């Protein structure tokens, strides 16, 4: 189909716009004329009816004999018809016909008369067979002595109104047709005035669309056209600036993608890797390729490749249907949990265009943390169930009267007391663990000294150490200055270190605690015992919640703990930005070292 020029389009558009505006104006004017004419006609008819009614009511009942003459006086006004009817429906007078020749008017086909004789205003529009035309009838009651004596009716021929409307509409239509002719002529002129500079602007826009962002020549013409040319020039400068910005953003995006923690592979439709980021390079130990290489040449893990080819085929048939899948993959001798996702990049079709992104997220730590939470709940439930079951069994035995004398009854109370103490210790440790893991509470530094900590530890564990026959020694470097520390978390660290050491040190053993300063900014706490020690394969796990080494699972209630002590030590040290390490030799003992950055105070 042949395309029309802009001049033709602009002209046709202007003509259509003007035509629509004039048509709306014509219809609106016609509506107002119809409304105004009908309103004025009805107003005149109502006023005439009210005047006649007033005349009749003033002269009634004497006017009854003169009604025919009164109605006849209006016979010279052919634009309306006047009729007076008495209560029995007899016509007393009519402006066009002798009353005695007219039939009774109190019939159902004259509803306006019936309404007036009933004392109400009546109106109707209907065809009159007497005059062979359509009339609009208004009727009112004529009252005398408070009662309806007659009805007066005024009728207007509707055909006259239609004829008047036709003449008015013809005049209005002629006026609007003249305006349309003038508007069409102006549209032609206006379209021509706009056409010439628009051709120049079109050439400029075409050059810009072809990538020529150089300076544009000046455009002559009306003010609006020169302003449009100026706006296009500003747009040209903006586009040039945005292209430069896009180029910079692409570089930044490449840098961001390069340093994402997730491994990202960008591939074309031939499943060749066009790009991979630094995380992918480190995770799979890849070398930078000199050319695009097939994915199978870079990743040799069958389950990852199976996921890629299966989901890529699904993407080609049903876009956006790929789902994230979690796989377990062994890399460099270590098992990893990966979340794999495949994303389609629309629009790419060439060999050097990216069409698919393979994203591999290493969620090993997340899976491990989730499993730790599951284990934590299971272990906590187990640790709570054992003492509760023992206490419940003892109470059931008491209730069943198993213990027949006082001595046998007394023998059960130490058992209950021991397990209640175990529950209390477990709850205390759980609350302590929660407090050190709560990141909403910031560390609160207070001034303290090594002597204060030594005195506190000695008072807390003197009796317990003596009961087990363990020698407890708490010493500090003589040059250690007072320091600022969070006493609550530091106390939890010391309490659990010493308690753990005493618990797993046999009779006749030693527990030594030493405070020292390192590099003038770190407090070093060392707790050494001569206990049972920890096997090498268990040393990484002793800081997990509820984990107990085999050496500690002796079944001795004096030795068995909650399995939370070292977890509290680890998390409390981390909340103080510190670290905890251990050195242990099975059968010879264990040494725990905690390093906490503190602010040492200068002595006055």
Coordinates of C-alpha atoms in Angstrom, one line a residue:
X1 CA 0.0 0.0 0.0
X2 CA 1.3 3.4 -1.0
X3 CA 2.2 5.5 2.0
X4 CA 0.9 9.1 2.2
X5 CA 3.1 12.1 2.7
X6 CA 3.1 13.9 6.0
X7 CA 1.5 16.9 4.4
X8 CA -1.5 14.8 3.3
X9 CA -1.7 13.1 6.7
X10 CA -1.5 16.5 8.5
X11 CA -4.1 18.0 6.2
X12 CA -6.5 15.0 6.6
X13 CA -5.9 15.0 10.3
X14 CA -6.7 18.7 10.6
X15 CA -9.8 18.4 8.5
X16 CA -11.0 15.5 10.6
X17 CA -10.3 17.3 13.8
X18 CA -12.1 20.4 12.6
X19 CA -15.0 18.3 11.3
X20 CA -15.3 16.5 14.6
X21 CA -15.2 19.7 16.6
X22 CA -17.8 21.4 14.4
X23 CA -20.0 18.3 14.4
X24 CA -19.9 18.2 18.2
X25 CA -20.6 21.9 18.3
X26 CA -23.5 21.5 15.9
X27 CA -25.0 18.6 17.9
X28 CA -24.6 20.5 21.1
X29 CA -26.1 23.7 19.6
X30 CA -29.0 21.7 18.2
X31 CA -29.6 20.1 21.6
X32 CA -29.6 23.4 23.3
X33 CA -32.0 24.8 20.7
X34 CA -34.4 21.9 21.1
X35 CA -34.2 22.2 24.9
X36 CA -34.6 26.0 24.8
X37 CA -37.5 26.0 22.3
X38 CA -39.4 23.3 24.1
X39 CA -38.9 25.1 27.4
X40 CA -40.1 28.5 26.1
X41 CA -43.1 26.9 24.4
X42 CA -44.1 25.0 27.5
X43 CA -43.5 28.1 29.7
X44 CA -45.7 30.2 27.4
X45 CA -48.4 27.6 27.3
X46 CA -48.4 27.3 31.1
X47 CA -48.5 31.1 31.6
X48 CA -51.4 31.4 29.1
X49 CA -53.3 28.6 30.9
X50 CA -52.7 30.3 34.3
X51 CA -54.0 33.6 33.0
X52 CA -57.2 32.1 31.5
X53 CA -57.7 30.1 34.7
X54 CA -57.4 33.3 36.8
X55 CA -59.9 35.2 34.6
X56 CA -62.4 32.4 34.9
X57 CA -62.1 32.0 38.6
X58 CA -62.5 35.7 39.2
X59 CA -65.8 35.9 37.1
X60 CA -67.2 32.5 38.2
X61 CA -70.1 31.6 38.4
X62 CA -71.2 34.6 36.4
X63 CA -68.7 33.8 33.8
X64 CA -70.4 30.5 33.0
X65 CA -72.8 32.2 30.6
X66 CA -70.1 34.1 28.9
X67 CA -67.6 31.2 28.5
X68 CA -68.4 30.5 24.9
X69 CA -67.9 34.2 24.0
X70 CA -64.7 34.3 26.1
X71 CA -63.3 31.3 24.3
X72 CA -64.4 32.7 20.9
X73 CA -62.3 35.8 21.6
X74 CA -59.2 33.6 21.2
X75 CA -60.2 32.2 17.9
X76 CA -58.0 34.8 16.1
X77 CA -55.0 33.1 17.7
X78 CA -54.5 29.9 15.5
X79 CA -51.3 29.0 17.3
X80 CA -53.2 27.6 20.2
X81 CA -56.7 26.3 21.1
X82 CA -58.7 27.1 24.3
X83 CA -61.4 24.7 25.7
X84 CA -63.4 24.9 28.9
X85 CA -65.2 21.8 30.3
X86 CA -67.6 21.6 33.2
X87 CA -67.6 18.9 35.9
X88 CA -69.9 16.6 33.9
X89 CA -67.5 16.7 30.9
X90 CA -69.7 19.0 28.9
X91 CA -67.8 21.5 26.7
X92 CA -68.8 25.0 27.8
X93 CA -66.7 26.8 25.3
X94 CA -64.0 26.3 22.6
X95 CA -61.9 28.8 20.6
X96 CA -62.4 26.9 17.3
X97 CA -65.6 24.9 17.4
X98 CA -69.2 25.5 18.7
X99 CA -69.4 24.0 22.2
X100 CA -72.9 22.5 21.7
X101 CA -71.6 20.4 18.8
X102 CA -68.7 18.9 20.8
X103 CA -68.9 15.6 22.6
X104 CA -68.3 15.1 26.3
X105 CA -64.6 15.4 27.3
X106 CA -64.5 13.5 30.6
X107 CA -63.3 10.3 28.8
X108 CA -60.2 8.2 29.4
X109 CA -58.7 9.2 26.1
X110 CA -58.4 12.7 27.5
X111 CA -56.3 12.1 30.6
X112 CA -55.4 15.8 31.0
X113 CA -59.1 16.7 31.4
X114 CA -59.6 13.9 33.9
X115 CA -56.6 15.1 35.9
X116 CA -57.8 18.8 35.9
X117 CA -61.4 17.8 37.0
X118 CA -59.7 15.8 39.8
X119 CA -58.1 19.0 41.0
X120 CA -54.6 18.4 39.6
X121 CA -52.5 19.7 36.7
X122 CA -52.9 17.5 33.6
X123 CA -50.8 17.3 30.5
X124 CA -50.7 15.0 27.4
X125 CA -49.5 14.8 23.8
X126 CA -51.8 13.1 21.2
X127 CA -53.2 13.2 17.8
X128 CA -56.4 15.2 17.4
X129 CA -58.8 13.7 14.9
X130 CA -60.9 17.0 15.0
X131 CA -58.0 19.1 13.7
X132 CA -56.1 16.2 12.1
X133 CA -52.8 17.1 13.8
X134 CA -50.9 16.4 17.0
X135 CA -51.4 18.7 20.0
X136 CA -49.7 19.2 23.4
X137 CA -52.4 19.6 26.0
X138 CA -52.1 21.5 29.3
X139 CA -55.2 21.5 31.7
X140 CA -55.9 23.1 35.1
X141 CA -58.9 23.0 37.4
X142 CA -61.1 26.1 37.8
X143 CA -62.2 26.4 41.4
X144 CA -65.1 28.2 43.0
X145 CA -65.8 28.2 46.7
X146 CA -62.9 25.8 47.3
X147 CA -64.3 23.2 44.9
X148 CA -63.5 22.2 41.3
X149 CA -66.2 23.9 39.1
X150 CA -64.6 23.2 35.7
X151 CA -61.5 22.5 33.8
X152 CA -59.7 24.8 31.4
X153 CA -57.4 23.4 28.7
X154 CA -54.9 25.0 26.3
X155 CA -53.6 23.0 23.3
X156 CA -50.6 23.8 21.2
X157 CA -50.0 22.2 17.8
X158 CA -46.8 20.2 17.9
X159 CA -46.4 20.5 14.1
X160 CA -45.8 24.2 14.4
X161 CA -42.9 23.5 16.8
X162 CA -41.5 21.0 14.4
X163 CA -41.6 23.4 11.6
X164 CA -40.0 26.1 13.7
X165 CA -37.3 23.7 14.7
X166 CA -36.7 22.7 11.0
X167 CA -36.2 26.4 10.0
X168 CA -33.8 27.0 12.9
X169 CA -31.8 23.8 12.2
X170 CA -31.5 24.8 8.6
X171 CA -30.0 28.1 9.6
X172 CA -27.6 26.6 12.1
X173 CA -26.5 24.0 9.6
X174 CA -25.8 26.6 7.0
X175 CA -23.7 28.5 9.5
X176 CA -21.7 25.4 10.5
X177 CA -21.2 24.4 6.9
X178 CA -19.7 27.9 6.2
X179 CA -17.4 27.5 9.2
X180 CA -16.3 24.1 7.9
X181 CA -15.4 25.6 4.6
X182 CA -13.4 28.3 6.2
X183 CA -11.7 25.9 8.5
X184 CA -10.7 23.6 5.6
X185 CA -9.1 26.5 3.8
X186 CA -7.2 27.4 7.0
X187 CA -6.1 23.8 7.5
X188 CA -4.6 23.6 4.0
X189 CA -2.7 26.8 4.7
X190 CA -1.5 25.7 8.1
X191 CA -0.5 22.3 6.8
X192 CA 1.6 23.9 4.1
X193 CA 3.3 26.2 6.6
X194 CA 4.2 23.3 8.9
X195 CA 5.3 21.0 6.0
X196 CA 8.5 22.7 4.9
X197 CA 10.4 22.9 8.2
X198 CA 9.2 19.4 9.1
X199 CA 11.0 18.1 6.1
X200 CA 14.2 19.6 7.4
X201 CA 13.6 18.1 10.8
X202 CA 12.9 14.7 9.2
X203 CA 16.3 14.7 7.5
X204 CA 18.0 15.6 10.8
X205 CA 16.1 12.8 12.7
X206 CA 17.0 10.3 10.0
X207 CA 20.7 11.2 10.3
X208 CA 20.5 10.8 14.1
X209 CA 18.8 7.4 13.7
X210 CA 21.7 6.3 11.5
X211 CA 24.1 7.1 14.3
X212 CA 25.3 10.5 13.1
X213 CA 25.4 12.4 16.4
X214 CA 27.3 15.4 15.0
X215 CA 26.0 19.0 15.0
X216 CA 22.8 19.7 13.1
X217 CA 22.2 22.6 10.6
X218 CA 19.9 25.4 11.7
X219 CA 16.2 25.1 10.8
X220 CA 14.1 28.1 9.6
X221 CA 10.4 28.4 10.0
X222 CA 7.9 29.2 12.7
X223 CA 8.9 29.5 16.3
X224 CA 7.5 26.1 17.2
X225 CA 9.5 24.4 14.4
X226 CA 12.8 26.1 15.5
X227 CA 12.0 25.0 19.1
X228 CA 11.4 21.5 17.9
X229 CA 14.8 21.5 16.1
X230 CA 16.4 22.8 19.3
X231 CA 14.7 20.1 21.3
X232 CA 16.0 17.5 18.8
X233 CA 19.5 18.9 19.1
X234 CA 19.2 18.6 22.9
X235 CA 17.9 15.0 22.4
X236 CA 21.0 14.3 20.2
X237 CA 23.3 15.5 23.0
X238 CA 21.3 13.5 25.6
X239 CA 21.5 10.4 23.5
X240 CA 25.2 10.8 23.0
X241 CA 25.6 11.3 26.8
X242 CA 23.4 8.3 27.5
X243 CA 25.3 6.1 25.1
X244 CA 28.5 7.0 27.0
X245 CA 26.7 6.3 30.3
X246 CA 25.5 2.9 29.0
X247 CA 29.0 2.1 27.9
X248 CA 30.3 2.9 31.4
X249 CA 27.4 1.0 33.0
X250 CA 28.3 -2.1 30.9
X251 CA 31.8 -1.9 32.2
X252 CA 30.5 -1.6 35.8
X253 CA 28.1 -4.4 35.2
X254 CA 30.9 -6.6 33.9
X255 CA 33.0 -5.7 37.0
X256 CA 30.0 -6.5 39.3
X257 CA 29.4 -9.8 37.5
X258 CA 33.1 -10.6 37.6
X259 CA 33.0 -10.3 41.4
X260 CA 29.7 -11.9 42.2
X261 CA 29.9 -14.7 44.8
X262 CA 27.9 -17.0 42.5
X263 CA 29.6 -18.7 39.6
X264 CA 28.2 -17.4 36.3
X265 CA 28.7 -18.9 32.9
X266 CA 27.4 -17.0 29.8
X267 CA 26.8 -19.3 26.8
X268 CA 25.6 -18.9 23.2
X269 CA 23.1 -21.1 21.3
X270 CA 25.8 -23.6 20.5
X271 CA 26.4 -24.2 24.3
X272 CA 29.8 -22.5 24.0
X273 CA 31.0 -20.5 27.0
X274 CA 31.6 -16.9 26.0
X275 CA 32.3 -15.6 29.5
X276 CA 32.7 -16.8 33.1
X277 CA 33.3 -14.7 36.2
X278 CA 36.0 -14.9 38.8
X279 CA 33.9 -17.0 41.2
X280 CA 33.5 -19.7 38.4
X281 CA 37.2 -19.5 37.7
X282 CA 38.1 -20.2 41.4
X283 CA 35.4 -22.7 42.1
X284 CA 36.2 -24.9 39.1
X285 CA 39.9 -23.9 38.7
X286 CA 39.5 -22.7 35.1
X287 CA 42.0 -20.9 32.9
X288 CA 41.0 -17.9 30.8
X289 CA 40.0 -19.3 27.4
X290 CA 41.5 -17.9 24.2
X291 CA 38.3 -18.7 22.3
X292 CA 34.7 -19.9 23.1
X293 CA 34.7 -23.5 24.3
X294 CA 31.9 -26.0 24.8
X295 CA 30.6 -26.3 28.3
X296 CA 31.6 -30.0 28.5
X297 CA 35.2 -29.0 28.0
X298 CA 35.1 -26.7 31.0
X299 CA 32.8 -28.5 33.5
X300 CA 33.3 -32.2 33.7
X301 CA 30.7 -33.0 36.4
X302 CA 27.9 -35.1 34.9
X303 CA 25.1 -34.0 37.2
X304 CA 25.8 -30.3 36.4
X305 CA 25.9 -31.0 32.6
X306 CA 22.7 -33.1 32.8
X307 CA 20.9 -30.2 34.5
X308 CA 22.2 -27.7 31.9
X309 CA 21.2 -29.7 28.8
X310 CA 17.8 -30.8 30.3
X311 CA 16.8 -27.3 31.3
X312 CA 18.2 -25.5 28.3
X313 CA 16.1 -27.8 26.1
X314 CA 13.1 -27.0 28.2
X315 CA 13.8 -23.2 27.9
X316 CA 13.9 -23.5 24.1
X317 CA 10.4 -25.1 24.0
X318 CA 8.7 -23.4 27.0
X319 CA 10.5 -20.1 28.0
X320 CA 10.9 -19.3 31.6
X321 CA 10.1 -22.9 32.7
X322 CA 13.5 -23.7 34.2
X323 CA 13.6 -24.1 37.9
X324 CA 16.4 -23.9 40.6
X325 CA 17.8 -27.3 41.4
X326 CA 20.0 -28.3 44.3
X327 CA 22.8 -30.8 43.6
X328 CA 25.6 -32.3 45.7
X329 CA 28.9 -32.1 43.9
X330 CA 32.4 -33.2 45.0
X331 CA 35.2 -30.7 44.1
X332 CA 38.8 -31.1 45.1
X333 CA 37.9 -33.9 47.5
X334 CA 35.2 -31.9 49.3
X335 CA 31.5 -32.2 49.0
X336 CA 29.6 -29.0 48.0
X337 CA 25.9 -28.2 47.8
X338 CA 25.1 -26.2 44.7
X339 CA 21.9 -24.4 43.6
X340 CA 21.8 -24.4 39.8
X341 CA 19.7 -21.9 37.9
X342 CA 19.4 -21.3 34.1
X343 CA 18.3 -17.9 32.7
X344 CA 17.4 -17.1 29.1
X345 CA 18.7 -13.9 27.6
X346 CA 16.2 -12.9 24.9
X347 CA 17.2 -11.6 21.5
X348 CA 20.5 -13.4 21.1
X349 CA 21.0 -15.5 18.0
X350 CA 24.6 -15.0 16.7
X351 CA 27.6 -17.1 17.7
X352 CA 29.0 -14.2 19.7
X353 CA 25.8 -13.3 21.5
X354 CA 24.8 -14.5 25.0
X355 CA 21.6 -16.5 25.0
X356 CA 21.8 -18.4 28.3
X357 CA 23.2 -17.8 31.8
X358 CA 24.1 -20.7 34.0
X359 CA 24.3 -19.6 37.6
X360 CA 25.8 -21.9 40.2
X361 CA 25.4 -20.8 43.9
X362 CA 27.5 -22.5 46.5
X363 CA 25.1 -23.0 49.4
X364 CA 27.3 -25.5 51.3
X365 CA 27.5 -23.3 54.4
X366 CA 23.8 -22.6 54.2
X367 CA 22.9 -26.3 54.1
X368 CA 25.4 -27.0 56.9
X369 CA 23.8 -24.3 59.0
X370 CA 20.3 -25.6 58.3
X371 CA 21.4 -29.1 59.3
X372 CA 23.0 -27.7 62.5
X373 CA 19.6 -26.2 63.4
X374 CA 17.9 -29.5 62.9
X375 CA 20.6 -31.2 65.0
X376 CA 20.3 -28.5 67.6
X377 CA 16.5 -29.1 68.0
X378 CA 17.0 -32.9 68.1
X379 CA 19.8 -32.8 70.6
X380 CA 18.1 -30.2 72.8
X381 CA 15.0 -32.5 72.8
X382 CA 17.1 -35.5 73.7
X383 CA 19.0 -33.7 76.5
X384 CA 15.7 -32.5 78.0
X385 CA 13.9 -35.9 77.6
X386 CA 16.5 -38.0 79.5
X387 CA 16.4 -36.1 82.9
X388 CA 12.7 -35.5 82.6
X389 CA 12.1 -39.2 82.0
X390 CA 14.1 -40.1 85.1
X391 CA 12.3 -37.6 87.2
X392 CA 8.9 -38.8 85.9
X393 CA 9.8 -42.4 86.6
X394 CA 10.9 -41.5 90.2
X395 CA 7.7 -39.6 90.8
X396 CA 5.6 -42.4 89.4
X397 CA 7.3 -44.9 91.7
X398 CA 6.6 -42.6 94.7
X399 CA 3.0 -42.2 93.7
X400 CA 2.6 -46.0 93.3
X401 CA 4.0 -46.6 96.7
X402 CA 7.1 -48.6 95.5
X403 CA 9.2 -47.2 98.3
X404 CA 7.8 -48.8 101.5
X405 CA 10.0 -47.1 104.1
X406 CA 11.5 -43.6 104.6
X407 CA 15.1 -44.7 103.9
X408 CA 14.2 -46.1 100.5
X409 CA 12.2 -43.0 99.7
X410 CA 15.1 -40.8 100.7
X411 CA 17.4 -42.7 98.3
X412 CA 15.4 -41.4 95.3
X413 CA 15.7 -37.7 96.1
X414 CA 19.4 -37.5 95.2
X415 CA 18.5 -38.9 91.8
X416 CA 15.8 -36.4 91.3
X417 CA 18.0 -33.6 92.6
X418 CA 20.8 -34.6 90.2
X419 CA 18.6 -34.6 87.1
X420 CA 16.9 -31.3 88.2
X421 CA 20.4 -29.8 88.4
X422 CA 21.1 -31.2 84.9
X423 CA 17.9 -29.5 83.6
X424 CA 18.9 -26.2 85.3
X425 CA 22.4 -26.4 83.8
X426 CA 21.0 -27.1 80.3
X427 CA 18.5 -24.2 80.6
X428 CA 21.2 -21.9 81.9
X429 CA 23.5 -22.9 79.0
X430 CA 20.7 -22.4 76.5
X431 CA 20.0 -18.9 77.8
X432 CA 23.7 -18.1 77.8
X433 CA 24.1 -19.3 74.3
X434 CA 21.1 -17.2 73.2
X435 CA 22.6 -14.1 74.9
X436 CA 25.9 -14.4 73.2
X437 CA 24.3 -15.0 69.8
X438 CA 21.9 -12.1 70.1
X439 CA 23.4 -9.4 67.8
X440 CA 20.8 -6.8 68.8
X441 CA 22.7 -6.3 72.1
X442 CA 25.9 -4.4 71.6
X443 CA 29.0 -5.2 73.8
X444 CA 29.1 -3.1 76.9
X445 CA 32.6 -2.2 77.9
X446 CA 33.6 -1.9 81.6
X447 CA 36.9 -1.4 83.4
X448 CA 38.2 -4.5 85.0
X449 CA 41.5 -6.2 85.9
X450 CA 43.0 -9.6 85.8
X451 CA 43.1 -9.7 89.6
X452 CA 39.3 -9.2 89.7
X453 CA 38.8 -12.0 87.2
X454 CA 41.2 -14.3 89.2
X455 CA 39.3 -13.6 92.5
X456 CA 35.9 -14.2 90.9
X457 CA 37.0 -17.5 89.3
X458 CA 38.6 -18.7 92.5
X459 CA 35.5 -18.1 94.5
X460 CA 33.2 -19.7 91.9
X461 CA 35.2 -22.9 91.3
X462 CA 37.1 -23.5 94.6
X463 CA 34.5 -25.9 96.0
X464 CA 34.0 -27.8 92.8
X465 CA 37.8 -28.2 92.2
X466 CA 38.3 -29.4 95.8
X467 CA 35.4 -31.8 95.5
X468 CA 37.1 -33.5 92.4
X469 CA 40.6 -33.2 93.9
X470 CA 41.7 -30.9 91.0
X471 CA 44.3 -28.1 91.6
X472 CA 43.0 -24.8 90.1
X473 CA 45.5 -22.0 89.4
X474 CA 44.6 -18.6 88.0
X475 CA 47.6 -16.3 87.2
X476 CA 48.2 -13.2 85.2
X477 CA 51.2 -11.4 83.7
X478 CA 52.5 -9.0 86.2
X479 CA 52.6 -6.2 83.7
X480 CA 49.0 -6.6 82.6
X481 CA 47.2 -3.3 82.9
X482 CA 43.5 -2.8 83.6
X483 CA 41.5 -3.1 80.5
X484 CA 38.0 -2.3 79.1
X485 CA 35.9 -5.4 78.3
X486 CA 32.3 -6.7 78.2
X487 CA 32.2 -8.4 81.7
X488 CA 29.1 -10.4 81.0
X489 CA 30.5 -12.1 77.8
X490 CA 34.0 -12.4 79.2
X491 CA 32.6 -14.0 82.3
X492 CA 30.7 -16.6 80.2
X493 CA 34.0 -17.4 78.4
X494 CA 36.0 -17.9 81.6
X495 CA 33.2 -19.8 83.4
X496 CA 32.7 -22.3 80.6
X497 CA 36.4 -22.8 79.9
X498 CA 37.2 -23.5 83.6
X499 CA 34.0 -25.6 84.2
X500 CA 34.8 -27.7 81.1
X501 CA 38.4 -28.2 82.1
X502 CA 37.6 -29.2 85.7
X503 CA 34.8 -31.5 84.5
X504 CA 37.1 -33.6 82.3
X505 CA 40.1 -33.6 84.5
X506 CA 40.5 -36.6 86.8
X507 CA 41.3 -36.6 90.5
X508 CA 44.8 -35.3 91.2
X509 CA 45.0 -33.3 87.9
X510 CA 45.5 -29.6 87.3
X511 CA 43.8 -26.7 85.6
X512 CA 45.8 -23.6 84.9
X513 CA 44.3 -20.3 83.8
X514 CA 46.6 -17.5 82.6
X515 CA 45.9 -13.9 81.5
X516 CA 48.4 -12.1 79.3
X517 CA 48.7 -9.1 76.9
X518 CA 49.7 -9.5 73.3
X519 CA 50.9 -6.6 71.1
X520 CA 49.5 -4.1 73.5
X521 CA 46.0 -4.5 72.2
X522 CA 44.9 -8.1 72.7
X523 CA 43.9 -10.0 75.9
X524 CA 45.1 -13.6 75.7
X525 CA 43.4 -16.1 78.0
X526 CA 44.9 -19.6 78.2
X527 CA 43.2 -22.5 80.0
X528 CA 45.2 -25.7 80.3
X529 CA 44.2 -29.0 81.9
X530 CA 45.6 -32.4 82.4
X531 CA 42.3 -34.2 81.4
X532 CA 41.4 -36.9 79.0
X533 CA 42.1 -34.8 75.9
X534 CA 40.2 -34.7 72.5
X535 CA 40.9 -36.9 69.6
X536 CA 42.2 -35.1 66.4
X537 CA 39.1 -36.0 64.3
X538 CA 36.8 -34.5 66.9
X539 CA 38.6 -31.2 67.6
X540 CA 36.8 -29.3 64.8
X541 CA 33.4 -30.4 66.1
X542 CA 33.7 -29.7 69.9
X543 CA 32.5 -26.1 69.4
X544 CA 29.2 -27.3 67.8
X545 CA 26.1 -27.2 70.0
X546 CA 25.4 -30.4 72.0
X547 CA 28.5 -32.1 70.5
X548 CA 30.3 -34.3 73.1
X549 CA 33.5 -36.1 72.3
X550 CA 33.7 -39.9 72.9
X551 CA 36.0 -39.2 75.8
X552 CA 33.3 -37.2 77.6
X553 CA 30.5 -39.7 77.1
X554 CA 31.5 -41.8 80.1
X555 CA 28.0 -42.1 81.6
X556 CA 29.4 -40.5 84.8
X557 CA 26.9 -37.9 85.8
X558 CA 29.7 -35.9 87.4
X559 CA 31.5 -35.7 84.1
X560 CA 28.7 -35.6 81.5
X561 CA 27.8 -32.0 80.5
X562 CA 25.2 -30.4 78.2
X563 CA 27.5 -30.1 75.2
X564 CA 26.9 -26.3 75.0
X565 CA 29.9 -25.0 77.0
X566 CA 32.5 -24.6 74.2
X567 CA 29.7 -23.4 71.8
X568 CA 29.1 -20.6 74.3
X569 CA 32.8 -19.8 74.5
X570 CA 33.1 -19.7 70.7
X571 CA 30.1 -17.4 70.1
X572 CA 30.9 -15.1 73.0
X573 CA 34.5 -14.7 71.7
X574 CA 33.2 -13.9 68.2
X575 CA 30.7 -11.3 69.6
X576 CA 33.8 -9.6 71.1
X577 CA 35.6 -9.8 67.7
X578 CA 37.9 -12.5 69.2
X579 CA 39.0 -16.1 68.4
X580 CA 39.3 -19.4 70.2
X581 CA 41.7 -22.2 69.4
X582 CA 42.6 -25.5 71.0
X583 CA 45.5 -27.8 71.3
X584 CA 44.8 -31.3 72.6
X585 CA 46.6 -34.6 73.1
X586 CA 44.4 -37.6 74.1
X587 CA 45.3 -38.9 77.5
X588 CA 47.5 -35.9 78.3
X589 CA 45.2 -32.9 78.3
X590 CA 43.9 -29.9 76.4
X591 CA 44.8 -26.2 76.1
X592 CA 42.2 -23.6 75.1
X593 CA 43.4 -20.1 74.0
X594 CA 41.1 -17.1 73.6
X595 CA 42.2 -13.9 72.0
X596 CA 40.1 -10.8 72.5
X597 CA 40.9 -7.3 71.3
X598 CA 40.6 -4.9 74.3
X599 CA 41.6 -1.4 75.2
X600 CA 44.2 -1.3 77.9
X601 CA 44.0 1.5 80.4
X602 CA 47.1 3.5 81.4
X603 CA 47.8 3.5 85.1
X604 CA 47.8 6.9 86.8

